[in-house]
Amino acid sequence: MGRDGAWKGWPITGWRRDHAEAREDVVIVEEPLEIQAVVPGDGTMEVFPVAVTMRTPGDDEELALGFFYTEGLIDDPQPLAHGLSIERPSPNEARVILPPELRIDRQRLTRHFYMTSSCGVCGKAAIEAVFVQGFPSLPEDGPVIPLSLLYDLPRRLREAQTLFRRTGGLHAAAIFDPEGRLRWLREDVGRHNAVDKVIGAALREGCLPLGRAVMLVSGRAGFEIAQKTLRAGIPILAALGAPSSLTLELAQAVGMTVVGFLREGGANVYTAPWRIHVHGAT
């Protein structure tokens, strides 16, 4: 078993042309994590099961913290400083203990979350829900990053993906500053989990909102990824894959820059292109 139980060895028969070889491969671990909320009452502590997600073990506290923030269950950008804490009743449980003064919608704790591409919620309703939920205003004066730097971010992401290099089975989410310095990176079998983990890491350090940052994700830029990025106040979302139409509608409404199909030497800029400096581009 690897670091934090994130990977394990598995016996396989490997074929190279007509030659078979018995050897061990490294595979990524996928296990459920139940995220719970503990709400204090009159001398009692009520436990709400909030969600179950299939994730790669590791950074589970950051996953739970990021999930609570990006899904709008808490609005405080410095929750740990104001009394929120996280416990681990078991390896596959993360319990978020809310301070008494933190108001929370108890009904929302027991609802299913609509932020999935398969839920059937129409685009207009989904975008309106984001506005009702609230998000930090994106800066109107930047950041502006050079196109050459944008092109180099996938390489910097790959070099930092230690688990992916070992297993080939993980999504990644990374937050860079406008100079291209990597601030946080997290990997997970689920792309949404990777985003929640990396935002949870920033939240844990009291760094939200991140108005001078770039979010880079290894997969596509779906609506869920966009709304989580927006909740963190990040004005530039870049993806190695494609954005969805709903992502672009949300980005256009709030002034977020969305970049898709990013690779070394190529990119599609869909919205707010003024944040990408193209002088001298070839």
PDB file of C-alpha atoms in Angstrom:
ATOM      1  CA  MET A   1       0.000   0.000   0.000  1.00  0.00           C
ATOM      2  CA  GLY A   2       1.373   3.413  -0.999  1.00  0.00           C
ATOM      3  CA  ARG A   3       1.344   6.845   0.600  1.00  0.00           C
ATOM      4  CA  ASP A   4      -1.822   7.389   2.663  1.00  0.00           C
ATOM      5  CA  GLY A   5      -3.254   4.247   1.074  1.00  0.00           C
ATOM      6  CA  ALA A   6      -3.479   6.028  -2.281  1.00  0.00           C
ATOM      7  CA  TRP A   7      -2.089   3.165  -4.357  1.00  0.00           C
ATOM      8  CA  LYS A   8      -1.411  -0.551  -4.112  1.00  0.00           C
ATOM      9  CA  GLY A   9       0.384  -3.246  -6.048  1.00  0.00           C
ATOM     10  CA  TRP A  10      -1.653  -5.642  -8.186  1.00  0.00           C
ATOM     11  CA  PRO A  11      -0.400  -8.828  -9.920  1.00  0.00           C
ATOM     12  CA  ILE A  12      -0.939  -8.765 -13.688  1.00  0.00           C
ATOM     13  CA  THR A  13       0.034 -10.552 -16.850  1.00  0.00           C
ATOM     14  CA  GLY A  14       1.724  -8.013 -19.065  1.00  0.00           C
ATOM     15  CA  TRP A  15       1.865  -8.606 -22.822  1.00  0.00           C
ATOM     16  CA  ARG A  16       4.508  -7.150 -25.123  1.00  0.00           C
ATOM     17  CA  ARG A  17       3.726  -8.371 -28.625  1.00  0.00           C
ATOM     18  CA  ASP A  18       3.545 -12.188 -28.210  1.00  0.00           C
ATOM     19  CA  HIS A  19       5.489 -12.370 -24.973  1.00  0.00           C
ATOM     20  CA  ALA A  20       3.714 -12.654 -21.607  1.00  0.00           C
ATOM     21  CA  GLU A  21       5.304 -11.564 -18.357  1.00  0.00           C
ATOM     22  CA  ALA A  22       3.976 -11.965 -14.818  1.00  0.00           C
ATOM     23  CA  ARG A  23       4.641  -8.802 -12.867  1.00  0.00           C
ATOM     24  CA  GLU A  24       3.090  -6.313 -10.459  1.00  0.00           C
ATOM     25  CA  ASP A  25       1.386  -3.121 -11.567  1.00  0.00           C
ATOM     26  CA  VAL A  26       0.585  -0.096  -9.430  1.00  0.00           C
ATOM     27  CA  VAL A  27      -3.102   0.865  -9.320  1.00  0.00           C
ATOM     28  CA  ILE A  28      -4.825   3.807  -7.702  1.00  0.00           C
ATOM     29  CA  VAL A  29      -7.068   3.124  -4.706  1.00  0.00           C
ATOM     30  CA  GLU A  30     -10.710   4.166  -4.904  1.00  0.00           C
ATOM     31  CA  GLU A  31     -12.770   4.071  -1.704  1.00  0.00           C
ATOM     32  CA  PRO A  32     -15.871   5.851  -0.399  1.00  0.00           C
ATOM     33  CA  LEU A  33     -15.621   8.804   1.958  1.00  0.00           C
ATOM     34  CA  GLU A  34     -18.688   9.837   3.923  1.00  0.00           C
ATOM     35  CA  ILE A  35     -18.653  13.562   4.663  1.00  0.00           C
ATOM     36  CA  GLN A  36     -20.654  14.450   7.756  1.00  0.00           C
ATOM     37  CA  ALA A  37     -21.647  17.643   9.533  1.00  0.00           C
ATOM     38  CA  VAL A  38     -21.944  18.020  13.294  1.00  0.00           C
ATOM     39  CA  VAL A  39     -24.340  20.813  14.253  1.00  0.00           C
ATOM     40  CA  PRO A  40     -24.438  21.850  17.917  1.00  0.00           C
ATOM     41  CA  GLY A  41     -27.831  22.281  19.519  1.00  0.00           C
ATOM     42  CA  ASP A  42     -29.120  22.813  23.047  1.00  0.00           C
ATOM     43  CA  GLY A  43     -26.560  20.673  24.792  1.00  0.00           C
ATOM     44  CA  THR A  44     -26.547  18.156  21.934  1.00  0.00           C
ATOM     45  CA  MET A  45     -24.467  17.461  18.857  1.00  0.00           C
ATOM     46  CA  GLU A  46     -26.517  16.404  15.842  1.00  0.00           C
ATOM     47  CA  VAL A  47     -24.717  14.468  13.094  1.00  0.00           C
ATOM     48  CA  PHE A  48     -25.866  14.861   9.484  1.00  0.00           C
ATOM     49  CA  PRO A  49     -24.518  12.573   6.743  1.00  0.00           C
ATOM     50  CA  VAL A  50     -24.014  15.121   3.939  1.00  0.00           C
ATOM     51  CA  ALA A  51     -22.480  13.233   1.032  1.00  0.00           C
ATOM     52  CA  VAL A  52     -20.634  10.087   0.017  1.00  0.00           C
ATOM     53  CA  THR A  53     -17.962  10.461  -2.622  1.00  0.00           C
ATOM     54  CA  MET A  54     -15.666   7.910  -4.210  1.00  0.00           C
ATOM     55  CA  ARG A  55     -12.176   9.263  -3.706  1.00  0.00           C
ATOM     56  CA  THR A  56      -8.496   8.425  -3.512  1.00  0.00           C
ATOM     57  CA  PRO A  57      -7.492   8.307   0.191  1.00  0.00           C
ATOM     58  CA  GLY A  58      -5.305  11.208   1.271  1.00  0.00           C
ATOM     59  CA  ASP A  59      -6.011  14.884   1.985  1.00  0.00           C
ATOM     60  CA  ASP A  60      -9.479  13.839   3.163  1.00  0.00           C
ATOM     61  CA  GLU A  61      -9.829  16.731   5.612  1.00  0.00           C
ATOM     62  CA  GLU A  62      -9.078  19.182   2.822  1.00  0.00           C
ATOM     63  CA  LEU A  63     -11.609  17.390   0.621  1.00  0.00           C
ATOM     64  CA  ALA A  64     -14.329  17.754   3.262  1.00  0.00           C
ATOM     65  CA  LEU A  65     -13.435  21.383   3.938  1.00  0.00           C
ATOM     66  CA  GLY A  66     -13.303  22.256   0.253  1.00  0.00           C
ATOM     67  CA  PHE A  67     -16.594  20.458  -0.385  1.00  0.00           C
ATOM     68  CA  PHE A  68     -18.368  22.412   2.361  1.00  0.00           C
ATOM     69  CA  TYR A  69     -17.090  25.699   0.965  1.00  0.00           C
ATOM     70  CA  THR A  70     -17.518  25.100  -2.763  1.00  0.00           C
ATOM     71  CA  GLU A  71     -21.026  23.726  -2.295  1.00  0.00           C
ATOM     72  CA  GLY A  72     -22.020  26.796  -0.272  1.00  0.00           C
ATOM     73  CA  LEU A  73     -22.589  25.021   3.041  1.00  0.00           C
ATOM     74  CA  ILE A  74     -20.246  27.512   4.716  1.00  0.00           C
ATOM     75  CA  ASP A  75     -19.406  31.038   3.584  1.00  0.00           C
ATOM     76  CA  ASP A  76     -16.602  31.869   5.998  1.00  0.00           C
ATOM     77  CA  PRO A  77     -13.273  32.006   4.063  1.00  0.00           C
ATOM     78  CA  GLN A  78     -11.403  31.418   7.348  1.00  0.00           C
ATOM     79  CA  PRO A  79     -13.544  28.765   9.051  1.00  0.00           C
ATOM     80  CA  LEU A  80     -10.734  27.118  11.041  1.00  0.00           C
ATOM     81  CA  ALA A  81      -9.830  30.435  12.634  1.00  0.00           C
ATOM     82  CA  HIS A  82     -13.444  30.829  13.725  1.00  0.00           C
ATOM     83  CA  GLY A  83     -13.898  27.479  15.425  1.00  0.00           C
ATOM     84  CA  LEU A  84     -14.647  24.935  12.713  1.00  0.00           C
ATOM     85  CA  SER A  85     -12.821  21.644  13.115  1.00  0.00           C
ATOM     86  CA  ILE A  86     -12.664  18.254  11.406  1.00  0.00           C
ATOM     87  CA  GLU A  87     -12.554  14.818  13.007  1.00  0.00           C
ATOM     88  CA  ARG A  88     -11.946  11.365  11.510  1.00  0.00           C
ATOM     89  CA  PRO A  89     -14.257   8.827  13.215  1.00  0.00           C
ATOM     90  CA  SER A  90     -12.930   6.183  10.807  1.00  0.00           C
ATOM     91  CA  PRO A  91     -10.585   6.080   7.787  1.00  0.00           C
ATOM     92  CA  ASN A  92     -13.558   6.505   5.448  1.00  0.00           C
ATOM     93  CA  GLU A  93     -15.372   9.246   7.364  1.00  0.00           C
ATOM     94  CA  ALA A  94     -14.663  12.959   7.691  1.00  0.00           C
ATOM     95  CA  ARG A  95     -16.768  14.849  10.223  1.00  0.00           C
ATOM     96  CA  VAL A  96     -16.978  18.647   9.949  1.00  0.00           C
ATOM     97  CA  ILE A  97     -17.787  20.104  13.382  1.00  0.00           C
ATOM     98  CA  LEU A  98     -19.467  23.471  13.018  1.00  0.00           C
ATOM     99  CA  PRO A  99     -19.077  26.153  15.700  1.00  0.00           C
ATOM    100  CA  PRO A 100     -22.292  27.290  17.423  1.00  0.00           C
ATOM    101  CA  GLU A 101     -22.127  30.809  15.958  1.00  0.00           C
ATOM    102  CA  LEU A 102     -21.898  29.561  12.362  1.00  0.00           C
ATOM    103  CA  ARG A 103     -25.318  29.621  10.795  1.00  0.00           C
ATOM    104  CA  ILE A 104     -26.081  26.832   8.369  1.00  0.00           C
ATOM    105  CA  ASP A 105     -29.081  25.758   6.337  1.00  0.00           C
ATOM    106  CA  ARG A 106     -30.010  22.472   8.001  1.00  0.00           C
ATOM    107  CA  GLN A 107     -32.408  21.637   5.205  1.00  0.00           C
ATOM    108  CA  ARG A 108     -29.581  21.962   2.678  1.00  0.00           C
ATOM    109  CA  LEU A 109     -27.528  19.470   4.692  1.00  0.00           C
ATOM    110  CA  THR A 110     -30.099  16.775   3.938  1.00  0.00           C
ATOM    111  CA  ARG A 111     -30.633  17.640   0.240  1.00  0.00           C
ATOM    112  CA  HIS A 112     -28.923  16.049  -2.705  1.00  0.00           C
ATOM    113  CA  PHE A 113     -26.516  18.408  -4.409  1.00  0.00           C
ATOM    114  CA  TYR A 114     -27.532  19.447  -7.913  1.00  0.00           C
ATOM    115  CA  MET A 115     -23.961  20.264  -9.065  1.00  0.00           C
ATOM    116  CA  THR A 116     -23.602  17.227 -11.303  1.00  0.00           C
ATOM    117  CA  SER A 117     -23.748  16.988 -15.078  1.00  0.00           C
ATOM    118  CA  SER A 118     -26.316  14.172 -14.919  1.00  0.00           C
ATOM    119  CA  CYS A 119     -28.906  15.773 -12.641  1.00  0.00           C
ATOM    120  CA  GLY A 120     -31.064  17.254 -15.378  1.00  0.00           C
ATOM    121  CA  VAL A 121     -31.180  20.777 -13.944  1.00  0.00           C
ATOM    122  CA  CYS A 122     -31.478  23.305 -16.738  1.00  0.00           C
ATOM    123  CA  GLY A 123     -28.648  25.750 -17.363  1.00  0.00           C
ATOM    124  CA  LYS A 124     -30.590  28.847 -16.298  1.00  0.00           C
ATOM    125  CA  ALA A 125     -31.600  27.294 -12.957  1.00  0.00           C
ATOM    126  CA  ALA A 126     -28.068  26.094 -12.267  1.00  0.00           C
ATOM    127  CA  ILE A 127     -26.493  29.485 -12.947  1.00  0.00           C
ATOM    128  CA  GLU A 128     -29.146  31.286 -10.883  1.00  0.00           C
ATOM    129  CA  ALA A 129     -28.423  28.888  -8.001  1.00  0.00           C
ATOM    130  CA  VAL A 130     -24.752  29.907  -8.116  1.00  0.00           C
ATOM    131  CA  PHE A 131     -25.713  33.569  -7.869  1.00  0.00           C
ATOM    132  CA  VAL A 132     -28.072  32.886  -4.960  1.00  0.00           C
ATOM    133  CA  GLN A 133     -25.353  30.874  -3.245  1.00  0.00           C
ATOM    134  CA  GLY A 134     -22.964  33.793  -3.478  1.00  0.00           C
ATOM    135  CA  PHE A 135     -19.397  34.086  -4.698  1.00  0.00           C
ATOM    136  CA  PRO A 136     -16.507  36.557  -4.371  1.00  0.00           C
ATOM    137  CA  SER A 137     -16.385  39.259  -7.029  1.00  0.00           C
ATOM    138  CA  LEU A 138     -13.701  38.611  -9.611  1.00  0.00           C
ATOM    139  CA  PRO A 139     -11.089  41.367 -10.055  1.00  0.00           C
ATOM    140  CA  GLU A 140     -11.554  43.611 -13.077  1.00  0.00           C
ATOM    141  CA  ASP A 141      -7.913  44.695 -13.283  1.00  0.00           C
ATOM    142  CA  GLY A 142      -6.265  41.320 -13.773  1.00  0.00           C
ATOM    143  CA  PRO A 143      -4.431  39.155 -13.401  1.00  0.00           C
ATOM    144  CA  VAL A 144      -2.990  39.165 -16.918  1.00  0.00           C
ATOM    145  CA  ILE A 145      -0.657  36.288 -17.741  1.00  0.00           C
ATOM    146  CA  PRO A 146       1.594  35.841 -20.802  1.00  0.00           C
ATOM    147  CA  LEU A 147       0.532  33.277 -23.365  1.00  0.00           C
ATOM    148  CA  SER A 148       3.978  31.680 -23.164  1.00  0.00           C
ATOM    149  CA  LEU A 149       3.485  31.097 -19.438  1.00  0.00           C
ATOM    150  CA  LEU A 150       0.029  29.642 -20.045  1.00  0.00           C
ATOM    151  CA  TYR A 151       1.527  27.200 -22.554  1.00  0.00           C
ATOM    152  CA  ASP A 152       4.032  26.004 -19.940  1.00  0.00           C
ATOM    153  CA  LEU A 153       1.546  25.258 -17.161  1.00  0.00           C
ATOM    154  CA  PRO A 154       0.731  21.681 -18.346  1.00  0.00           C
ATOM    155  CA  ARG A 155       4.427  20.772 -18.092  1.00  0.00           C
ATOM    156  CA  ARG A 156       4.619  22.206 -14.585  1.00  0.00           C
ATOM    157  CA  LEU A 157       1.493  20.258 -13.658  1.00  0.00           C
ATOM    158  CA  ARG A 158       2.897  16.972 -14.980  1.00  0.00           C
ATOM    159  CA  GLU A 159       6.182  17.428 -13.156  1.00  0.00           C
ATOM    160  CA  ALA A 160       4.335  17.899  -9.866  1.00  0.00           C
ATOM    161  CA  GLN A 161       1.978  14.909 -10.311  1.00  0.00           C
ATOM    162  CA  THR A 162       3.900  12.288  -8.396  1.00  0.00           C
ATOM    163  CA  LEU A 163       0.988   9.871  -7.989  1.00  0.00           C
ATOM    164  CA  PHE A 164      -0.056  10.149 -11.629  1.00  0.00           C
ATOM    165  CA  ARG A 165       3.450   9.273 -12.774  1.00  0.00           C
ATOM    166  CA  ARG A 166       3.284   6.153 -10.629  1.00  0.00           C
ATOM    167  CA  THR A 167      -0.254   5.009 -11.471  1.00  0.00           C
ATOM    168  CA  GLY A 168      -1.542   6.871 -14.540  1.00  0.00           C
ATOM    169  CA  GLY A 169      -5.018   6.871 -12.960  1.00  0.00           C
ATOM    170  CA  LEU A 170      -5.609  10.271 -11.391  1.00  0.00           C
ATOM    171  CA  HIS A 171      -7.055  13.669 -12.102  1.00  0.00           C
ATOM    172  CA  ALA A 172      -5.232  16.726 -10.837  1.00  0.00           C
ATOM    173  CA  ALA A 173      -6.151  20.277  -9.879  1.00  0.00           C
ATOM    174  CA  ALA A 174      -3.480  22.912  -9.341  1.00  0.00           C
ATOM    175  CA  ILE A 175      -3.522  26.552  -8.314  1.00  0.00           C
ATOM    176  CA  PHE A 176      -0.771  28.767  -9.733  1.00  0.00           C
ATOM    177  CA  ASP A 177       0.025  32.408  -9.071  1.00  0.00           C
ATOM    178  CA  PRO A 178       0.230  34.864 -12.030  1.00  0.00           C
ATOM    179  CA  GLU A 179       3.993  34.253 -12.289  1.00  0.00           C
ATOM    180  CA  GLY A 180       3.403  30.534 -12.798  1.00  0.00           C
ATOM    181  CA  ARG A 181       4.540  29.422  -9.341  1.00  0.00           C
ATOM    182  CA  LEU A 182       2.683  26.355  -8.116  1.00  0.00           C
ATOM    183  CA  ARG A 183       0.940  27.088  -4.828  1.00  0.00           C
ATOM    184  CA  TRP A 184      -1.143  23.953  -4.278  1.00  0.00           C
ATOM    185  CA  LEU A 185      -1.715  20.713  -6.167  1.00  0.00           C
ATOM    186  CA  ARG A 186      -3.940  17.801  -5.276  1.00  0.00           C
ATOM    187  CA  GLU A 187      -4.699  14.542  -7.094  1.00  0.00           C
ATOM    188  CA  ASP A 188      -7.728  12.278  -6.901  1.00  0.00           C
ATOM    189  CA  VAL A 189      -9.553   9.617  -8.882  1.00  0.00           C
ATOM    190  CA  GLY A 190     -12.444  12.112  -9.121  1.00  0.00           C
ATOM    191  CA  ARG A 191     -11.862  15.430 -10.865  1.00  0.00           C
ATOM    192  CA  HIS A 192     -14.333  17.241  -8.590  1.00  0.00           C
ATOM    193  CA  ASN A 193     -12.615  15.796  -5.535  1.00  0.00           C
ATOM    194  CA  ALA A 194      -9.250  17.063  -6.782  1.00  0.00           C
ATOM    195  CA  VAL A 195     -10.709  20.572  -7.076  1.00  0.00           C
ATOM    196  CA  ASP A 196     -12.303  20.392  -3.621  1.00  0.00           C
ATOM    197  CA  LYS A 197      -9.015  19.155  -2.155  1.00  0.00           C
ATOM    198  CA  VAL A 198      -6.920  21.944  -3.666  1.00  0.00           C
ATOM    199  CA  ILE A 199      -9.435  24.621  -2.648  1.00  0.00           C
ATOM    200  CA  GLY A 200      -9.611  23.028   0.802  1.00  0.00           C
ATOM    201  CA  ALA A 201      -5.826  23.325   1.049  1.00  0.00           C
ATOM    202  CA  ALA A 202      -6.015  27.049   0.275  1.00  0.00           C
ATOM    203  CA  LEU A 203      -8.955  27.464   2.648  1.00  0.00           C
ATOM    204  CA  ARG A 204      -7.050  25.685   5.411  1.00  0.00           C
ATOM    205  CA  GLU A 205      -4.281  28.281   5.096  1.00  0.00           C
ATOM    206  CA  GLY A 206      -6.776  31.166   5.144  1.00  0.00           C
ATOM    207  CA  CYS A 207      -5.918  32.255   1.596  1.00  0.00           C
ATOM    208  CA  LEU A 208      -9.387  32.632   0.050  1.00  0.00           C
ATOM    209  CA  PRO A 209     -10.526  34.364  -2.055  1.00  0.00           C
ATOM    210  CA  LEU A 210      -7.757  33.868  -4.623  1.00  0.00           C
ATOM    211  CA  GLY A 211      -8.287  36.801  -6.943  1.00  0.00           C
ATOM    212  CA  ARG A 212      -4.723  36.584  -8.321  1.00  0.00           C
ATOM    213  CA  ALA A 213      -4.586  32.931  -9.294  1.00  0.00           C
ATOM    214  CA  VAL A 214      -5.071  30.385 -12.057  1.00  0.00           C
ATOM    215  CA  MET A 215      -6.850  27.055 -11.613  1.00  0.00           C
ATOM    216  CA  LEU A 216      -5.571  24.298 -13.916  1.00  0.00           C
ATOM    217  CA  VAL A 217      -7.411  20.979 -14.148  1.00  0.00           C
ATOM    218  CA  SER A 218      -6.218  17.861 -15.925  1.00  0.00           C
ATOM    219  CA  GLY A 219      -9.589  16.927 -17.442  1.00  0.00           C
ATOM    220  CA  ARG A 220     -12.468  18.862 -18.904  1.00  0.00           C
ATOM    221  CA  ALA A 221     -13.911  22.086 -17.507  1.00  0.00           C
ATOM    222  CA  GLY A 222     -17.468  21.087 -16.607  1.00  0.00           C
ATOM    223  CA  PHE A 223     -19.955  23.314 -14.827  1.00  0.00           C
ATOM    224  CA  GLU A 224     -19.199  21.815 -11.415  1.00  0.00           C
ATOM    225  CA  ILE A 225     -15.517  22.646 -11.818  1.00  0.00           C
ATOM    226  CA  ALA A 226     -16.348  26.195 -12.898  1.00  0.00           C
ATOM    227  CA  GLN A 227     -18.675  26.910  -9.982  1.00  0.00           C
ATOM    228  CA  LYS A 228     -16.156  25.555  -7.469  1.00  0.00           C
ATOM    229  CA  THR A 229     -13.414  27.701  -9.028  1.00  0.00           C
ATOM    230  CA  LEU A 230     -15.718  30.708  -8.880  1.00  0.00           C
ATOM    231  CA  ARG A 231     -16.515  30.080  -5.204  1.00  0.00           C
ATOM    232  CA  ALA A 232     -12.780  30.307  -4.522  1.00  0.00           C
ATOM    233  CA  GLY A 233     -12.664  33.684  -6.288  1.00  0.00           C
ATOM    234  CA  ILE A 234     -10.243  32.412  -8.955  1.00  0.00           C
ATOM    235  CA  PRO A 235     -10.594  34.449 -12.184  1.00  0.00           C
ATOM    236  CA  ILE A 236      -8.839  32.089 -14.640  1.00  0.00           C
ATOM    237  CA  LEU A 237      -9.864  28.470 -15.202  1.00  0.00           C
ATOM    238  CA  ALA A 238      -7.677  26.459 -17.579  1.00  0.00           C
ATOM    239  CA  ALA A 239      -8.247  22.853 -18.592  1.00  0.00           C
ATOM    240  CA  LEU A 240      -6.398  20.281 -20.636  1.00  0.00           C
ATOM    241  CA  GLY A 241      -9.780  19.174 -21.984  1.00  0.00           C
ATOM    242  CA  ALA A 242     -12.897  20.899 -23.243  1.00  0.00           C
ATOM    243  CA  PRO A 243     -15.271  23.261 -21.431  1.00  0.00           C
ATOM    244  CA  SER A 244     -19.014  22.736 -21.515  1.00  0.00           C
ATOM    245  CA  SER A 245     -21.536  25.252 -22.806  1.00  0.00           C
ATOM    246  CA  LEU A 246     -22.876  25.819 -19.292  1.00  0.00           C
ATOM    247  CA  THR A 247     -19.374  26.559 -18.022  1.00  0.00           C
ATOM    248  CA  LEU A 248     -18.985  29.193 -20.708  1.00  0.00           C
ATOM    249  CA  GLU A 249     -22.393  30.735 -19.985  1.00  0.00           C
ATOM    250  CA  LEU A 250     -21.478  31.032 -16.301  1.00  0.00           C
ATOM    251  CA  ALA A 251     -18.014  32.405 -17.105  1.00  0.00           C
ATOM    252  CA  GLN A 252     -19.430  34.974 -19.491  1.00  0.00           C
ATOM    253  CA  ALA A 253     -21.943  36.124 -16.881  1.00  0.00           C
ATOM    254  CA  VAL A 254     -19.295  36.703 -14.189  1.00  0.00           C
ATOM    255  CA  GLY A 255     -16.247  37.697 -16.249  1.00  0.00           C
ATOM    256  CA  MET A 256     -14.197  34.554 -15.669  1.00  0.00           C
ATOM    257  CA  THR A 257     -11.510  33.595 -18.186  1.00  0.00           C
ATOM    258  CA  VAL A 258     -11.906  30.020 -19.439  1.00  0.00           C
ATOM    259  CA  VAL A 259      -9.150  28.280 -21.395  1.00  0.00           C
ATOM    260  CA  GLY A 260      -9.644  24.838 -22.916  1.00  0.00           C
ATOM    261  CA  PHE A 261      -7.527  22.292 -24.781  1.00  0.00           C
ATOM    262  CA  LEU A 262      -4.429  23.784 -23.163  1.00  0.00           C
ATOM    263  CA  ARG A 263      -1.177  22.212 -24.269  1.00  0.00           C
ATOM    264  CA  GLU A 264       2.361  23.299 -24.942  1.00  0.00           C
ATOM    265  CA  GLY A 265       1.993  25.577 -27.949  1.00  0.00           C
ATOM    266  CA  GLY A 266      -1.804  25.693 -28.154  1.00  0.00           C
ATOM    267  CA  ALA A 267      -4.934  26.828 -26.321  1.00  0.00           C
ATOM    268  CA  ASN A 268      -8.511  27.939 -26.913  1.00  0.00           C
ATOM    269  CA  VAL A 269      -9.558  31.031 -24.931  1.00  0.00           C
ATOM    270  CA  TYR A 270     -13.353  31.087 -24.713  1.00  0.00           C
ATOM    271  CA  THR A 271     -14.224  33.965 -22.395  1.00  0.00           C
ATOM    272  CA  ALA A 272     -12.586  37.138 -21.005  1.00  0.00           C
ATOM    273  CA  PRO A 273      -9.524  36.813 -23.282  1.00  0.00           C
ATOM    274  CA  TRP A 274      -8.089  40.105 -21.996  1.00  0.00           C
ATOM    275  CA  ARG A 275      -6.449  38.219 -19.105  1.00  0.00           C
ATOM    276  CA  ILE A 276      -4.156  36.414 -21.571  1.00  0.00           C
ATOM    277  CA  HIS A 277      -1.315  38.594 -22.883  1.00  0.00           C
ATOM    278  CA  VAL A 278      -0.597  37.558 -26.465  1.00  0.00           C
ATOM    279  CA  HIS A 279       2.108  40.046 -27.462  1.00  0.00           C
ATOM    280  CA  GLY A 280       4.780  38.260 -29.478  1.00  0.00           C
ATOM    281  CA  ALA A 281       2.738  35.053 -29.787  1.00  0.00           C
ATOM    282  CA  THR A 282       3.501  32.941 -32.816  1.00  0.00           C
TER     283      THR A 282
END
